[in-house]
């Protein structure tokens, strides 16, 4: 509790520093170093209690709202990192956020639209441009890698692109690797395709029939092999039972081949497939090998792989 209280005092102190920096007036002063603080400026106190007044002193409304939030008793910031993220957002969106109309921003510190990313339009465009290329029959499959520090918004960027891709008629599959599941081969890939199979199993009868036909024609005798690694495929199509594929390099090559055929069957230029796998740093060697195999498959030109 003492740590939490100390953190709140630090954030309040930061708000006071910002207030003095932007208004030119200190909210508190002390008679001597380490002395008791007391309010000395009614003007500064008023500024800190009303973001509109601070804004009228030519401080951009987003900055004045942030300062007001730090100085008010209902501080919505819990961590210094949250303040840093908001300041970074302001810097990334100077033209749209440093406006002069208080009403545009409403009463909250920031009136951003929920689910919308700011300052990442260029990055989303890169992903969408790659998607549009693979939607053209003569173009090969592509790969996009999203890099950045942990917490930089890599997953959120892919999720934002997903909305646009689905609107354009594409299929978006996603999975996430986990540090504690590195001993499970193909874990994120199996999660991604399991979700796909579950969605397909509940689609319209006509759509399900089309997919079943395509899978049977493409995968053929390898369906049973695929079902050993991806049991959920049985929700979409009847698969003959076979003995376990076994272990070893030969068995893995059969599974890899079955996955390649499966991806060919469910992707086309009319409905390209986007596979997003997060936290690739925790991916097992078999997953990385399969990803390479899918991307370099010359018989499939409708796959966009996104990794982060």
GROMACS .gro file of N, CA and C in nm, residues 133-143 171 173 193 214 218-219 256-275 290-305:
model
  159
  133UNK      N    1  -0.216  -0.774  -5.314
  133UNK     CA    2  -0.130  -0.838  -5.415
  133UNK      C    3  -0.157  -0.988  -5.424
  134UNK      N    4  -0.174  -1.053  -5.309
  134UNK     CA    5  -0.197  -1.198  -5.316
  134UNK      C    6  -0.338  -1.230  -5.363
  135UNK      N    7  -0.426  -1.128  -5.365
  135UNK     CA    8  -0.560  -1.148  -5.417
  135UNK      C    9  -0.562  -1.144  -5.570
  136UNK      N   10  -0.447  -1.114  -5.627
  136UNK     CA   11  -0.432  -1.115  -5.773
  136UNK      C   12  -0.370  -1.248  -5.814
  137UNK      N   13  -0.436  -1.326  -5.899
  137UNK     CA   14  -0.395  -1.465  -5.928
  137UNK      C   15  -0.249  -1.483  -5.967
  138UNK      N   16  -0.192  -1.390  -6.043
  138UNK     CA   17  -0.056  -1.413  -6.092
  138UNK      C   18   0.053  -1.384  -5.989
  139UNK      N   19   0.018  -1.326  -5.877
  139UNK     CA   20   0.119  -1.291  -5.776
  139UNK      C   21   0.141  -1.404  -5.677
  140UNK      N   22   0.264  -1.420  -5.628
  140UNK     CA   23   0.295  -1.527  -5.531
  140UNK      C   24   0.251  -1.489  -5.390
  141UNK      N   25   0.257  -1.588  -5.301
  141UNK     CA   26   0.228  -1.562  -5.160
  141UNK      C   27   0.332  -1.466  -5.103
  142UNK      N   28   0.297  -1.400  -4.994
  142UNK     CA   29   0.386  -1.301  -4.935
  142UNK      C   30   0.397  -1.320  -4.785
  143UNK      N   31   0.497  -1.252  -4.729
  143UNK     CA   32   0.520  -1.256  -4.585
  143UNK      C   33   0.541  -1.114  -4.534
  171UNK      N   34  -0.986  -1.438  -4.550
  171UNK     CA   35  -0.995  -1.522  -4.431
  171UNK      C   36  -0.874  -1.492  -4.343
  173UNK      N   37  -0.670  -1.610  -4.005
  173UNK     CA   38  -0.644  -1.710  -3.901
  173UNK      C   39  -0.533  -1.658  -3.811
  193UNK      N   40  -0.570  -2.315  -3.704
  193UNK     CA   41  -0.652  -2.396  -3.795
  193UNK      C   42  -0.768  -2.464  -3.723
  214UNK      N   43  -1.345  -2.913  -5.206
  214UNK     CA   44  -1.210  -2.865  -5.235
  214UNK      C   45  -1.106  -2.941  -5.154
  218UNK      N   46  -0.814  -3.186  -5.312
  218UNK     CA   47  -0.674  -3.144  -5.296
  218UNK      C   48  -0.595  -3.234  -5.202
  219UNK      N   49  -0.651  -3.262  -5.087
  219UNK     CA   50  -0.579  -3.341  -4.986
  219UNK      C   51  -0.585  -3.490  -5.014
  256UNK      N   52   0.363  -3.227  -4.292
  256UNK     CA   53   0.392  -3.100  -4.358
  256UNK      C   54   0.328  -3.095  -4.497
  257UNK      N   55   0.338  -3.203  -4.568
  257UNK     CA   56   0.275  -3.211  -4.700
  257UNK      C   57   0.124  -3.199  -4.690
  258UNK      N   58   0.065  -3.263  -4.589
  258UNK     CA   59  -0.080  -3.258  -4.571
  258UNK      C   60  -0.127  -3.115  -4.540
  259UNK      N   61  -0.048  -3.042  -4.461
  259UNK     CA   62  -0.083  -2.903  -4.430
  259UNK      C   63  -0.075  -2.816  -4.556
  260UNK      N   64   0.026  -2.839  -4.636
  260UNK     CA   65   0.039  -2.760  -4.759
  260UNK      C   66  -0.082  -2.782  -4.850
  261UNK      N   67  -0.122  -2.906  -4.864
  261UNK     CA   68  -0.238  -2.937  -4.948
  261UNK      C   69  -0.366  -2.876  -4.890
  262UNK      N   70  -0.375  -2.879  -4.758
  262UNK     CA   71  -0.493  -2.824  -4.691
  262UNK      C   72  -0.503  -2.672  -4.714
  263UNK      N   73  -0.391  -2.603  -4.701
  263UNK     CA   74  -0.390  -2.457  -4.722
  263UNK      C   75  -0.424  -2.424  -4.866
  264UNK      N   76  -0.376  -2.506  -4.960
  264UNK     CA   77  -0.412  -2.484  -5.101
  264UNK      C   78  -0.563  -2.499  -5.119
  265UNK      N   79  -0.621  -2.594  -5.049
  265UNK     CA   80  -0.763  -2.623  -5.067
  265UNK      C   81  -0.852  -2.512  -5.015
  266UNK      N   82  -0.811  -2.445  -4.908
  266UNK     CA   83  -0.901  -2.347  -4.845
  266UNK      C   84  -0.868  -2.203  -4.883
  267UNK      N   85  -0.770  -2.181  -4.970
  267UNK     CA   86  -0.736  -2.045  -5.011
  267UNK      C   87  -0.745  -2.031  -5.162
  268UNK      N   88  -0.781  -1.914  -5.205
  268UNK     CA   89  -0.791  -1.885  -5.349
  268UNK      C   90  -0.779  -1.735  -5.368
  269UNK      N   91  -0.762  -1.691  -5.491
  269UNK     CA   92  -0.751  -1.547  -5.518
  269UNK      C   93  -0.882  -1.476  -5.485
  270UNK      N   94  -0.993  -1.548  -5.492
  270UNK     CA   95  -1.122  -1.489  -5.455
  270UNK      C   96  -1.137  -1.475  -5.304
  271UNK      N   97  -1.074  -1.566  -5.231
  271UNK     CA   98  -1.081  -1.563  -5.085
  271UNK      C   99  -0.944  -1.603  -5.028
  272UNK      N  100  -0.849  -1.509  -5.035
  272UNK     CA  101  -0.713  -1.538  -4.986
  272UNK      C  102  -0.712  -1.570  -4.837
  273UNK      N  103  -0.606  -1.638  -4.798
  273UNK     CA  104  -0.591  -1.678  -4.658
  273UNK      C  105  -0.478  -1.598  -4.594
  274UNK      N  106  -0.507  -1.538  -4.480
  274UNK     CA  107  -0.406  -1.465  -4.403
  274UNK      C  108  -0.383  -1.542  -4.273
  275UNK      N  109  -0.259  -1.579  -4.250
  275UNK     CA  110  -0.222  -1.653  -4.129
  275UNK      C  111  -0.132  -1.565  -4.044
  290UNK      N  112   0.753  -2.550  -4.109
  290UNK     CA  113   0.623  -2.558  -4.176
  290UNK      C  114   0.584  -2.422  -4.233
  291UNK      N  115   0.610  -2.315  -4.158
  291UNK     CA  116   0.580  -2.181  -4.208
  291UNK      C  117   0.656  -2.154  -4.337
  292UNK      N  118   0.784  -2.188  -4.337
  292UNK     CA  119   0.865  -2.170  -4.458
  292UNK      C  120   0.808  -2.252  -4.574
  293UNK      N  121   0.765  -2.374  -4.544
  293UNK     CA  122   0.710  -2.461  -4.646
  293UNK      C  123   0.582  -2.403  -4.706
  294UNK      N  124   0.497  -2.345  -4.622
  294UNK     CA  125   0.371  -2.287  -4.671
  294UNK      C  126   0.398  -2.163  -4.757
  295UNK      N  127   0.490  -2.080  -4.713
  295UNK     CA  128   0.518  -1.955  -4.784
  295UNK      C  129   0.583  -1.981  -4.920
  296UNK      N  130   0.667  -2.081  -4.926
  296UNK     CA  131   0.742  -2.110  -5.049
  296UNK      C  132   0.670  -2.208  -5.142
  297UNK      N  133   0.548  -2.245  -5.106
  297UNK     CA  134   0.472  -2.338  -5.189
  297UNK      C  135   0.429  -2.269  -5.320
  298UNK      N  136   0.489  -2.308  -5.430
  298UNK     CA  137   0.461  -2.242  -5.558
  298UNK      C  138   0.323  -2.273  -5.612
  299UNK      N  139   0.262  -2.377  -5.560
  299UNK     CA  140   0.128  -2.415  -5.605
  299UNK      C  141   0.020  -2.333  -5.534
  300UNK      N  142   0.059  -2.258  -5.435
  300UNK     CA  143  -0.037  -2.176  -5.361
  300UNK      C  144   0.006  -2.030  -5.368
  301UNK      N  145  -0.073  -1.948  -5.434
  301UNK     CA  146  -0.040  -1.807  -5.451
  301UNK      C  147  -0.138  -1.716  -5.379
  302UNK      N  148  -0.208  -1.771  -5.282
  302UNK     CA  149  -0.312  -1.692  -5.215
  302UNK      C  150  -0.295  -1.694  -5.063
  303UNK      N  151  -0.171  -1.693  -5.017
  303UNK     CA  152  -0.142  -1.694  -4.875
  303UNK      C  153  -0.061  -1.574  -4.836
  304UNK      N  154  -0.105  -1.505  -4.733
  304UNK     CA  155  -0.026  -1.397  -4.673
  304UNK      C  156   0.006  -1.439  -4.530
  305UNK      N  157   0.134  -1.453  -4.502
  305UNK     CA  158   0.176  -1.487  -4.366
  305UNK      C  159   0.221  -1.360  -4.296
   0.00000   0.00000   0.00000
